[in-house]
PDB file of C-alpha atoms in Angstrom:
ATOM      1  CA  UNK A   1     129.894  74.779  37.014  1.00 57.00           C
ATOM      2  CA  UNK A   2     133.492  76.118  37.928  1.00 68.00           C
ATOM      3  CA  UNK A   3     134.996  74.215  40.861  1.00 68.00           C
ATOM      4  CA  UNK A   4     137.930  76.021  42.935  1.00 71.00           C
ATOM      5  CA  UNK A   5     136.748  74.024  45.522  1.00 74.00           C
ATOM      6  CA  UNK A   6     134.958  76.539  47.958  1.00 77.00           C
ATOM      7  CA  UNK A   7     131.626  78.438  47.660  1.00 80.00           C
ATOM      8  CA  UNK A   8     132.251  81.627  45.359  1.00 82.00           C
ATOM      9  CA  UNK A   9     130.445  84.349  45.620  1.00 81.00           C
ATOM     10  CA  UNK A  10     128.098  84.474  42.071  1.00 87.00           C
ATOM     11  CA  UNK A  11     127.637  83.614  38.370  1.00 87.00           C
ATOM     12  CA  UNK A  12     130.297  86.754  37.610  1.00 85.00           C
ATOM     13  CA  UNK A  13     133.254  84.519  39.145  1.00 87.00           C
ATOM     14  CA  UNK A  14     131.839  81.842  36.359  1.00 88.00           C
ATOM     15  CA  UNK A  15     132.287  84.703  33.770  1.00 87.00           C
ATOM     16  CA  UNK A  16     135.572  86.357  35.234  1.00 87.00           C
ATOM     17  CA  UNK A  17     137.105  82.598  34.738  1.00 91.00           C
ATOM     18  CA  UNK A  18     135.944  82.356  31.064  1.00 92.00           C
ATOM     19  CA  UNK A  19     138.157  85.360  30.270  1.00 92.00           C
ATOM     20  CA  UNK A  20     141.284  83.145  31.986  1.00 94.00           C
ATOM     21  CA  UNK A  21     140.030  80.596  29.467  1.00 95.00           C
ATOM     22  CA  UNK A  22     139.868  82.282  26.297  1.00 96.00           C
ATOM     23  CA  UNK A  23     143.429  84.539  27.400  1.00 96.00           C
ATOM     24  CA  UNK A  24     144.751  80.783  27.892  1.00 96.00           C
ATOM     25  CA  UNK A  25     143.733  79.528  24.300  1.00 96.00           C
ATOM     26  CA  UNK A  26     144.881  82.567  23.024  1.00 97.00           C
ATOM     27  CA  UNK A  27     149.424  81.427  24.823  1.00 97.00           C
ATOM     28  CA  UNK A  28     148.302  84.592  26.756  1.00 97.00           C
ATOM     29  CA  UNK A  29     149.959  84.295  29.972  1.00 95.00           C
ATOM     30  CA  UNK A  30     150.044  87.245  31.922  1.00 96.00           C
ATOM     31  CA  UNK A  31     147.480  89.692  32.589  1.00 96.00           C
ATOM     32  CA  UNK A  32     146.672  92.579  33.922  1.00 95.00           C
ATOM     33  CA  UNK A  33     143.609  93.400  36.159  1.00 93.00           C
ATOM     34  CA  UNK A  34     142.132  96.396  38.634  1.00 92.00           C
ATOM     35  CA  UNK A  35     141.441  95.053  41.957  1.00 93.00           C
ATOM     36  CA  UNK A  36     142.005  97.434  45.247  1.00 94.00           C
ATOM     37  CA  UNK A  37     141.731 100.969  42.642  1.00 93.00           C
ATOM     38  CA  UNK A  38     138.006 101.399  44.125  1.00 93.00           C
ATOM     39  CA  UNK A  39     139.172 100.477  47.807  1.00 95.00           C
ATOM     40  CA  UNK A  40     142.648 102.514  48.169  1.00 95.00           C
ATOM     41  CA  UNK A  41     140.557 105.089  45.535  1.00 95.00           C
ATOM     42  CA  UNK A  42     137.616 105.666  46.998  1.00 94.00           C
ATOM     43  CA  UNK A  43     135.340 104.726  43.881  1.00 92.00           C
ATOM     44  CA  UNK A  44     131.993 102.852  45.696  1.00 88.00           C
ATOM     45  CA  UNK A  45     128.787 104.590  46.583  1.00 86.00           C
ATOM     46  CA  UNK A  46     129.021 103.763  50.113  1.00 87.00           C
ATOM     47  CA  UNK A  47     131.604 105.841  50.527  1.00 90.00           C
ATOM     48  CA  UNK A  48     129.809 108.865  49.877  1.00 87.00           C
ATOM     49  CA  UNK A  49     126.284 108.056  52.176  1.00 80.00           C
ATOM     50  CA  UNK A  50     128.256 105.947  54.600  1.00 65.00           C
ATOM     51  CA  UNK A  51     125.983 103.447  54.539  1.00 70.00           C
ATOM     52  CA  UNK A  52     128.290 100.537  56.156  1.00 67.00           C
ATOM     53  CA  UNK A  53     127.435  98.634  52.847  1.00 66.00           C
ATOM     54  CA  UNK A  54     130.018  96.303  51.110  1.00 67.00           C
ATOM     55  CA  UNK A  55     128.107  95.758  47.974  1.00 71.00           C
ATOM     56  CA  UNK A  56     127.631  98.400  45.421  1.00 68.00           C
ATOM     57  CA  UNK A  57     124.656  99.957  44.216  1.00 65.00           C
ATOM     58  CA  UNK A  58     121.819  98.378  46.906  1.00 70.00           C
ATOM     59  CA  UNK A  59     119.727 100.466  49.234  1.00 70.00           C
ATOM     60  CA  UNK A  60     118.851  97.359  51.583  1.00 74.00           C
ATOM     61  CA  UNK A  61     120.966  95.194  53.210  1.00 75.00           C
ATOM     62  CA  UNK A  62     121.926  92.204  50.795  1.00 76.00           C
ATOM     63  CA  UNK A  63     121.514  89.202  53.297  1.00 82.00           C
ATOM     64  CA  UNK A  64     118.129  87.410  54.572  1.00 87.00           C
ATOM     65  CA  UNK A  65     118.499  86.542  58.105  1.00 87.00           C
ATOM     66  CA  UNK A  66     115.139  85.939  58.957  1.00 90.00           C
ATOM     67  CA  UNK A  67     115.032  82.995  57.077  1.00 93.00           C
ATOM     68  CA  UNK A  68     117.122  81.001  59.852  1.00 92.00           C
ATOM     69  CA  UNK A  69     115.604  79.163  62.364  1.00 91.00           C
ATOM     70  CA  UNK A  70     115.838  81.305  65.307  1.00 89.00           C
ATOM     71  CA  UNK A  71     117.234  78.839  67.630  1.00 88.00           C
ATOM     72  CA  UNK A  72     120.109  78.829  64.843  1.00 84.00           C
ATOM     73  CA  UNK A  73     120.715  82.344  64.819  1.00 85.00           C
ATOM     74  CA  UNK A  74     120.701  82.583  68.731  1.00 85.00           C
ATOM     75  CA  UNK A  75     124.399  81.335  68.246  1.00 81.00           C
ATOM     76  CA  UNK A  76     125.522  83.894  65.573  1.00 80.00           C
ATOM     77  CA  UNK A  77     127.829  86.604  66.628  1.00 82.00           C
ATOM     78  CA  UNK A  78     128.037  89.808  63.985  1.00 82.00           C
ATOM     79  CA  UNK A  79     131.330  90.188  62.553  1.00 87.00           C
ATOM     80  CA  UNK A  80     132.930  93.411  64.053  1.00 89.00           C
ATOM     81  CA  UNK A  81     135.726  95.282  62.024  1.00 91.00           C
ATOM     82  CA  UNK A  82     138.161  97.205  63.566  1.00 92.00           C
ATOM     83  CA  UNK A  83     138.121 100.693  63.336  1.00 94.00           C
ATOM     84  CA  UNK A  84     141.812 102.700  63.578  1.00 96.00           C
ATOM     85  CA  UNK A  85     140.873 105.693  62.365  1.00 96.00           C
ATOM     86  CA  UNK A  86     138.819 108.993  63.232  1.00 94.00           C
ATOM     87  CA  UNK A  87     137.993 108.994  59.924  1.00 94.00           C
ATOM     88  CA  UNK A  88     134.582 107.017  58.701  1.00 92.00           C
ATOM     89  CA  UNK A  89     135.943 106.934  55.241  1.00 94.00           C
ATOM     90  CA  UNK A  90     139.112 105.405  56.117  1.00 95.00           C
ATOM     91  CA  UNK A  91     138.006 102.803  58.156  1.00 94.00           C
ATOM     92  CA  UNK A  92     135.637 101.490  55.453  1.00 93.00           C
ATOM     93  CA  UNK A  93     138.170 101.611  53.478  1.00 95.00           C
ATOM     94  CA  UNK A  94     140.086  99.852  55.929  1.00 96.00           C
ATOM     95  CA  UNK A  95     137.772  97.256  56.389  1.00 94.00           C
ATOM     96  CA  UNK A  96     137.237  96.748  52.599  1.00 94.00           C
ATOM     97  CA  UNK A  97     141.253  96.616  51.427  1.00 96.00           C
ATOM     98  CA  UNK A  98     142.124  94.015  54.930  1.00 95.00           C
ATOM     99  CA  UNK A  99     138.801  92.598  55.672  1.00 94.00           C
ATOM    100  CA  UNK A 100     136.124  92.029  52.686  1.00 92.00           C
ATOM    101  CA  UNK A 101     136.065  92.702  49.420  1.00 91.00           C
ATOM    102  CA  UNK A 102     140.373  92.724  48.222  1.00 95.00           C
ATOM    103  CA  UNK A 103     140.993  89.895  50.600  1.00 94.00           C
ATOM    104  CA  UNK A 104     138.028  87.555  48.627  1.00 90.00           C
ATOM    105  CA  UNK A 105     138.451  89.020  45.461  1.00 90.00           C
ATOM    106  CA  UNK A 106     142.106  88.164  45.473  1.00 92.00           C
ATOM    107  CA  UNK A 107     141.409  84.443  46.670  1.00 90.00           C
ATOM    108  CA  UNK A 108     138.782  83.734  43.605  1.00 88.00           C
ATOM    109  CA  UNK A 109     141.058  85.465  40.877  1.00 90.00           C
ATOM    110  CA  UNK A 110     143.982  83.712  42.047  1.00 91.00           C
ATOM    111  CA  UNK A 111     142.289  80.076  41.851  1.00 90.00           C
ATOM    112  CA  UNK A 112     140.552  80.945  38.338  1.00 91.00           C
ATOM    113  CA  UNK A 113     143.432  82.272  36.912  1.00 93.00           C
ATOM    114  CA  UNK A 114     145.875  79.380  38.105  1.00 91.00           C
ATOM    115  CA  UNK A 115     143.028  76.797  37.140  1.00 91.00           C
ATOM    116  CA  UNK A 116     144.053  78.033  33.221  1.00 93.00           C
ATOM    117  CA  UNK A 117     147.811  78.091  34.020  1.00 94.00           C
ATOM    118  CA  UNK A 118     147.658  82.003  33.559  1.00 95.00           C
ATOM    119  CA  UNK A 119     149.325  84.476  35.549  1.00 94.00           C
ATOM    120  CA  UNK A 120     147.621  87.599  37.212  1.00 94.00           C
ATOM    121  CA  UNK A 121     149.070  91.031  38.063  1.00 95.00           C
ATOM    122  CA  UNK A 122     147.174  93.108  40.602  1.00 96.00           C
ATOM    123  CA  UNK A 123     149.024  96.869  39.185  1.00 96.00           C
ATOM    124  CA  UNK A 124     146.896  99.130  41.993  1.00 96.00           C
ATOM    125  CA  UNK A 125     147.681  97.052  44.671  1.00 96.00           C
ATOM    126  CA  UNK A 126     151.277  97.792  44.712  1.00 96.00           C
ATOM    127  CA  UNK A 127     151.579  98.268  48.471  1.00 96.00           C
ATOM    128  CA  UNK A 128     153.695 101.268  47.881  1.00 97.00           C
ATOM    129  CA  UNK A 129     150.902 102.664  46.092  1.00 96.00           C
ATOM    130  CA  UNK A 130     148.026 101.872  48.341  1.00 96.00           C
ATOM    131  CA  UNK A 131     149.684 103.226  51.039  1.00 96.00           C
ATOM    132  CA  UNK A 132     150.296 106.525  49.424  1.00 96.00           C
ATOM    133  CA  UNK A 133     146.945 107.013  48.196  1.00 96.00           C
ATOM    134  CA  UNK A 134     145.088 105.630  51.333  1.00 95.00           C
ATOM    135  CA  UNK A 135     146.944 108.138  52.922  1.00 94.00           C
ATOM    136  CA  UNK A 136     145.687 111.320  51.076  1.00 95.00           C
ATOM    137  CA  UNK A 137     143.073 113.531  52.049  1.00 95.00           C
ATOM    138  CA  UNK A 138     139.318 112.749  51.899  1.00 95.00           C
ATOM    139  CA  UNK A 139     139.091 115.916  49.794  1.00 94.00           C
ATOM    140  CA  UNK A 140     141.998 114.524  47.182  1.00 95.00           C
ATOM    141  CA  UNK A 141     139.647 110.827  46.838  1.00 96.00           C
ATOM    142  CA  UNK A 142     136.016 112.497  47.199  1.00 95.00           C
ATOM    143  CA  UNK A 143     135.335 116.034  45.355  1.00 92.00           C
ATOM    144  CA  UNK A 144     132.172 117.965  44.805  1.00 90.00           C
ATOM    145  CA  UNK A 145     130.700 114.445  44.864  1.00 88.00           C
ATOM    146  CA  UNK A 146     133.331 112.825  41.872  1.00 91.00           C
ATOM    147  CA  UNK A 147     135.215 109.672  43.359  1.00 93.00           C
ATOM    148  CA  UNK A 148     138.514 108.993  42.979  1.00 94.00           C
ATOM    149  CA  UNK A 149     139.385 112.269  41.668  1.00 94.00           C
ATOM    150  CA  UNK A 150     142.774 111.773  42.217  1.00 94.00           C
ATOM    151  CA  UNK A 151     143.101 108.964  39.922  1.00 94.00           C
ATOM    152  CA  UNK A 152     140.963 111.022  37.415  1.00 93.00           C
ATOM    153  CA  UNK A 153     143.100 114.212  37.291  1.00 92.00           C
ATOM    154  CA  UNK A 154     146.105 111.414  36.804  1.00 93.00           C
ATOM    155  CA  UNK A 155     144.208 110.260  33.925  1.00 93.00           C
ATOM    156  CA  UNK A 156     143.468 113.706  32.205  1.00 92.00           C
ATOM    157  CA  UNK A 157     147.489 113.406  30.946  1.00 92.00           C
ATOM    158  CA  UNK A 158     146.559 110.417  28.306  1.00 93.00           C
ATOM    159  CA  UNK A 159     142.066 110.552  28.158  1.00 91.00           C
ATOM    160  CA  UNK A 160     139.249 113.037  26.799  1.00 89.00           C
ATOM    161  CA  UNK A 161     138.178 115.273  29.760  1.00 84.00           C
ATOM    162  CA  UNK A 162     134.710 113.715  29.111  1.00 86.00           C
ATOM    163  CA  UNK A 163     135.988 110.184  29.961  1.00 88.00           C
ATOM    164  CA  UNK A 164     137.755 111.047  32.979  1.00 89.00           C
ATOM    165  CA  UNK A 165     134.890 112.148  34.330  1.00 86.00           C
ATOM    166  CA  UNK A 166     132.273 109.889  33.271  1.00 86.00           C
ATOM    167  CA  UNK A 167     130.027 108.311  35.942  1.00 83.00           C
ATOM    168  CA  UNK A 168     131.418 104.705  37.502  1.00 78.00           C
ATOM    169  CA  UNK A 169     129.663 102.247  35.176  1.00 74.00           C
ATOM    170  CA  UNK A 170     130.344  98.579  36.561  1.00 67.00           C
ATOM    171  CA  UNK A 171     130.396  95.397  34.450  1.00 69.00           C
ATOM    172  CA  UNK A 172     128.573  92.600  35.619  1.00 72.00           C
ATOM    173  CA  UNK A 173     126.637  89.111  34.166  1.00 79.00           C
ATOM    174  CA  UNK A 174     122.847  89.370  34.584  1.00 89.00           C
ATOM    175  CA  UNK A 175     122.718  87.847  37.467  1.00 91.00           C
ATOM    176  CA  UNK A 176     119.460  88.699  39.035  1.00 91.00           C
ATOM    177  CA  UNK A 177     117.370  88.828  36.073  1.00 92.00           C
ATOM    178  CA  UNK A 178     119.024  84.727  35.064  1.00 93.00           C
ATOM    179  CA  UNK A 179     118.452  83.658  38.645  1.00 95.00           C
ATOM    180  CA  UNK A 180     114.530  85.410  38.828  1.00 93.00           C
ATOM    181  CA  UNK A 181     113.814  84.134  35.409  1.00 93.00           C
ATOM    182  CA  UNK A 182     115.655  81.871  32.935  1.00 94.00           C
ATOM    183  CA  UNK A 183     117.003  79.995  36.204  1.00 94.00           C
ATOM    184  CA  UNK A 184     114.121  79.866  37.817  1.00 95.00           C
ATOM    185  CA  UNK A 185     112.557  76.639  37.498  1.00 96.00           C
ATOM    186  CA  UNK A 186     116.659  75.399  38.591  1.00 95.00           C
ATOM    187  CA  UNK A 187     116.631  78.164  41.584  1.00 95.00           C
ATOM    188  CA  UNK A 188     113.572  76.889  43.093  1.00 95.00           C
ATOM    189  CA  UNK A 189     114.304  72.802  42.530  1.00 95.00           C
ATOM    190  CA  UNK A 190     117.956  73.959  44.344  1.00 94.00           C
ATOM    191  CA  UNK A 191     116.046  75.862  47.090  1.00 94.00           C
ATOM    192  CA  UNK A 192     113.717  73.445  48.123  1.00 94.00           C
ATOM    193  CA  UNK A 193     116.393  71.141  49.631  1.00 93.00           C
ATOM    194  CA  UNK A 194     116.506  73.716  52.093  1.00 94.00           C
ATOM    195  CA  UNK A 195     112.951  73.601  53.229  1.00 92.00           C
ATOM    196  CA  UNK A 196     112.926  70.893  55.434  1.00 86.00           C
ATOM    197  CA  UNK A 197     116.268  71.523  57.357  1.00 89.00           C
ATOM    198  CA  UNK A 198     116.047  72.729  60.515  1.00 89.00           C
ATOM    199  CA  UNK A 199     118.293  75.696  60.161  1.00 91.00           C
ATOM    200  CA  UNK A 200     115.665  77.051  58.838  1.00 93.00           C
ATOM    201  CA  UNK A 201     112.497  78.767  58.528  1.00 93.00           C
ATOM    202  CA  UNK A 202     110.583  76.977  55.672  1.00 93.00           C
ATOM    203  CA  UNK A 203     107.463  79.874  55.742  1.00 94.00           C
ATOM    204  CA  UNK A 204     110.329  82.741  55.910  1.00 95.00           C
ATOM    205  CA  UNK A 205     112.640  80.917  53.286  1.00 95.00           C
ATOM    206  CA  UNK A 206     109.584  80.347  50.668  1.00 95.00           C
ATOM    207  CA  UNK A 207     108.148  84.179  51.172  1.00 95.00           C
ATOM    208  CA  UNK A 208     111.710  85.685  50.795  1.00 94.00           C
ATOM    209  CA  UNK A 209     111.700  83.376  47.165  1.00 94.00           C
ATOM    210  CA  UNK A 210     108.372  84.362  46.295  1.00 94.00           C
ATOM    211  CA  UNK A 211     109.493  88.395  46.724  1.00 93.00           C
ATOM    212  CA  UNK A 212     112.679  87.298  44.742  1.00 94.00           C
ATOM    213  CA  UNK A 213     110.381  86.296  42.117  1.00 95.00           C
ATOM    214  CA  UNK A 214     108.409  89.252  42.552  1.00 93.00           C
ATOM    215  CA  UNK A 215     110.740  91.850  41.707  1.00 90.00           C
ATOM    216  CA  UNK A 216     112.428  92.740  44.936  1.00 87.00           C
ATOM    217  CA  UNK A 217     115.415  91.563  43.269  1.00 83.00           C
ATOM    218  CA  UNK A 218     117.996  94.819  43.558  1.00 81.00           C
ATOM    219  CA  UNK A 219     120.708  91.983  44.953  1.00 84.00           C
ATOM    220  CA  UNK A 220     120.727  88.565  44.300  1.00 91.00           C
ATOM    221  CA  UNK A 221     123.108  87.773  47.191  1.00 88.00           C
ATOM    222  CA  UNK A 222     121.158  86.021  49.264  1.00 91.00           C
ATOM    223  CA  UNK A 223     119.350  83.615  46.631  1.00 94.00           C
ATOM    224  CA  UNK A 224     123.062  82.400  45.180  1.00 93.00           C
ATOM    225  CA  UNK A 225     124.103  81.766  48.931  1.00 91.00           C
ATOM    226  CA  UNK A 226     120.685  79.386  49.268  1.00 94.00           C
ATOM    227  CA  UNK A 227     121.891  77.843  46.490  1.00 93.00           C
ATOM    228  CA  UNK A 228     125.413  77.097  47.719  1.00 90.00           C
ATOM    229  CA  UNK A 229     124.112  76.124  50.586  1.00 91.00           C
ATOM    230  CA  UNK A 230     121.509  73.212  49.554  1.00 92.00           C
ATOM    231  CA  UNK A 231     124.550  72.154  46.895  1.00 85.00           C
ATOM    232  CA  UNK A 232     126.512  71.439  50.526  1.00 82.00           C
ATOM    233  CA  UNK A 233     123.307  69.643  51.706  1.00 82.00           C
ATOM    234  CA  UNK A 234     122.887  67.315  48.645  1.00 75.00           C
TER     235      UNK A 234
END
């Protein structure tokens, strides 16, 4: 198991940190990566159907709530991001470049790639740059549907037109189909530490597992945070 000593946020950190690894082996020390182009870009689905979303590709929200004791979630308060602009694309843009997904990105790549004594370089996130394009119109980001189309009329200089605008394909581990089936005798051992404490609901918590297993498995979000969470217990 990596250790950066904090929860992380899936089994694709574990993968990310094998490429720091292998770069390391290799007396590579310096490389190059493509954090904030989606954020300052516009590239994620949510930011066509304004769905408030921060994960990618889901159609339900990615977290389980009703699986805390209610008691316990009597004292939760909803974190509320500011808003600055009149814009709804900026501001979740805003929220996702200051806020969410650059801000934890950045802290997990900079521990994995300092854990292999390798140095990481973050080219899109030149704050010269993200200012610029975060600035443009929505109709320079967003076109006839096509994200980041300023980025991909950039790239139509040095790539075949049919690669510029090929659909956004992400990369990611397995991770729902390793945690629903070859993990799953190790997912349910790790959630049932969880099932007597009193933050929460043991019925809820064993029927969200059960759906899990089922096939309602379009984000896997919630099952890795159980896990994290009954490794803190132990």
């Amino acid at each position: 198991m990596l250790k950066i000593n904090q929860p992380y946020g899936g089994i694709p950190t574990i993968a990310y940190s094998k490429i720091f690894q292998k770069a390391s082996q290799k007396g590579i020390k310096v490389l190059l990566d493509g954090q904030g182009s989606d954020e300052a870009w516009a590239g994620y689905d949510y930011y066509v159907n304004n769905s408030q979303n921060n994960i990618q590709g889901i159609s339900k929200s990615p977290f389980r709530s009703n699986v805390l004791n209610v008691d316990f979630t009597k004292e939760y308060q909803k974190t509320v991001y500011s808003k600055p602009f009149q814009e709804d694309l900026l501001n979740l843009q805003f929220r996702d470049l200051f806020y969410t997904k650059i801000p934890r990105a950045l802290r997990f790549n900079d521990r994995v790639s300092m854990l292999y004594s390798t140095e990481l370089r973050e080219p899109f996130l030149d704050y010269e740059l993200v200012e610029y394009v975060f600035s443009r119109p929505q109709r320079l980001k967003i076109k006839n549907g096509v994200q980041k189309w300023m980025l991909r009329k950039i790239a139509e200089k040095f790539l075949q037109k049919d690669l510029v605008l090929a659909p956004k394909r992400p990369l990611q581990t397995p991770q729902r189909e390793w945690l629903s089936n070859d993990l799953k005798d190790w997912v349910i051992s790790e959630i049932e530490v969880l099932m007597g404490n009193h933050w929460f609901d043991r019925k809820q918590l064993q029927n969200e597992m059960n759906l899990f297993f089922k096939g309602d498995n379009q984000s896997s979000f919630h099952i890795w945070q159980w896990i994290n969470t009954a490794i803190l217990f132990k």
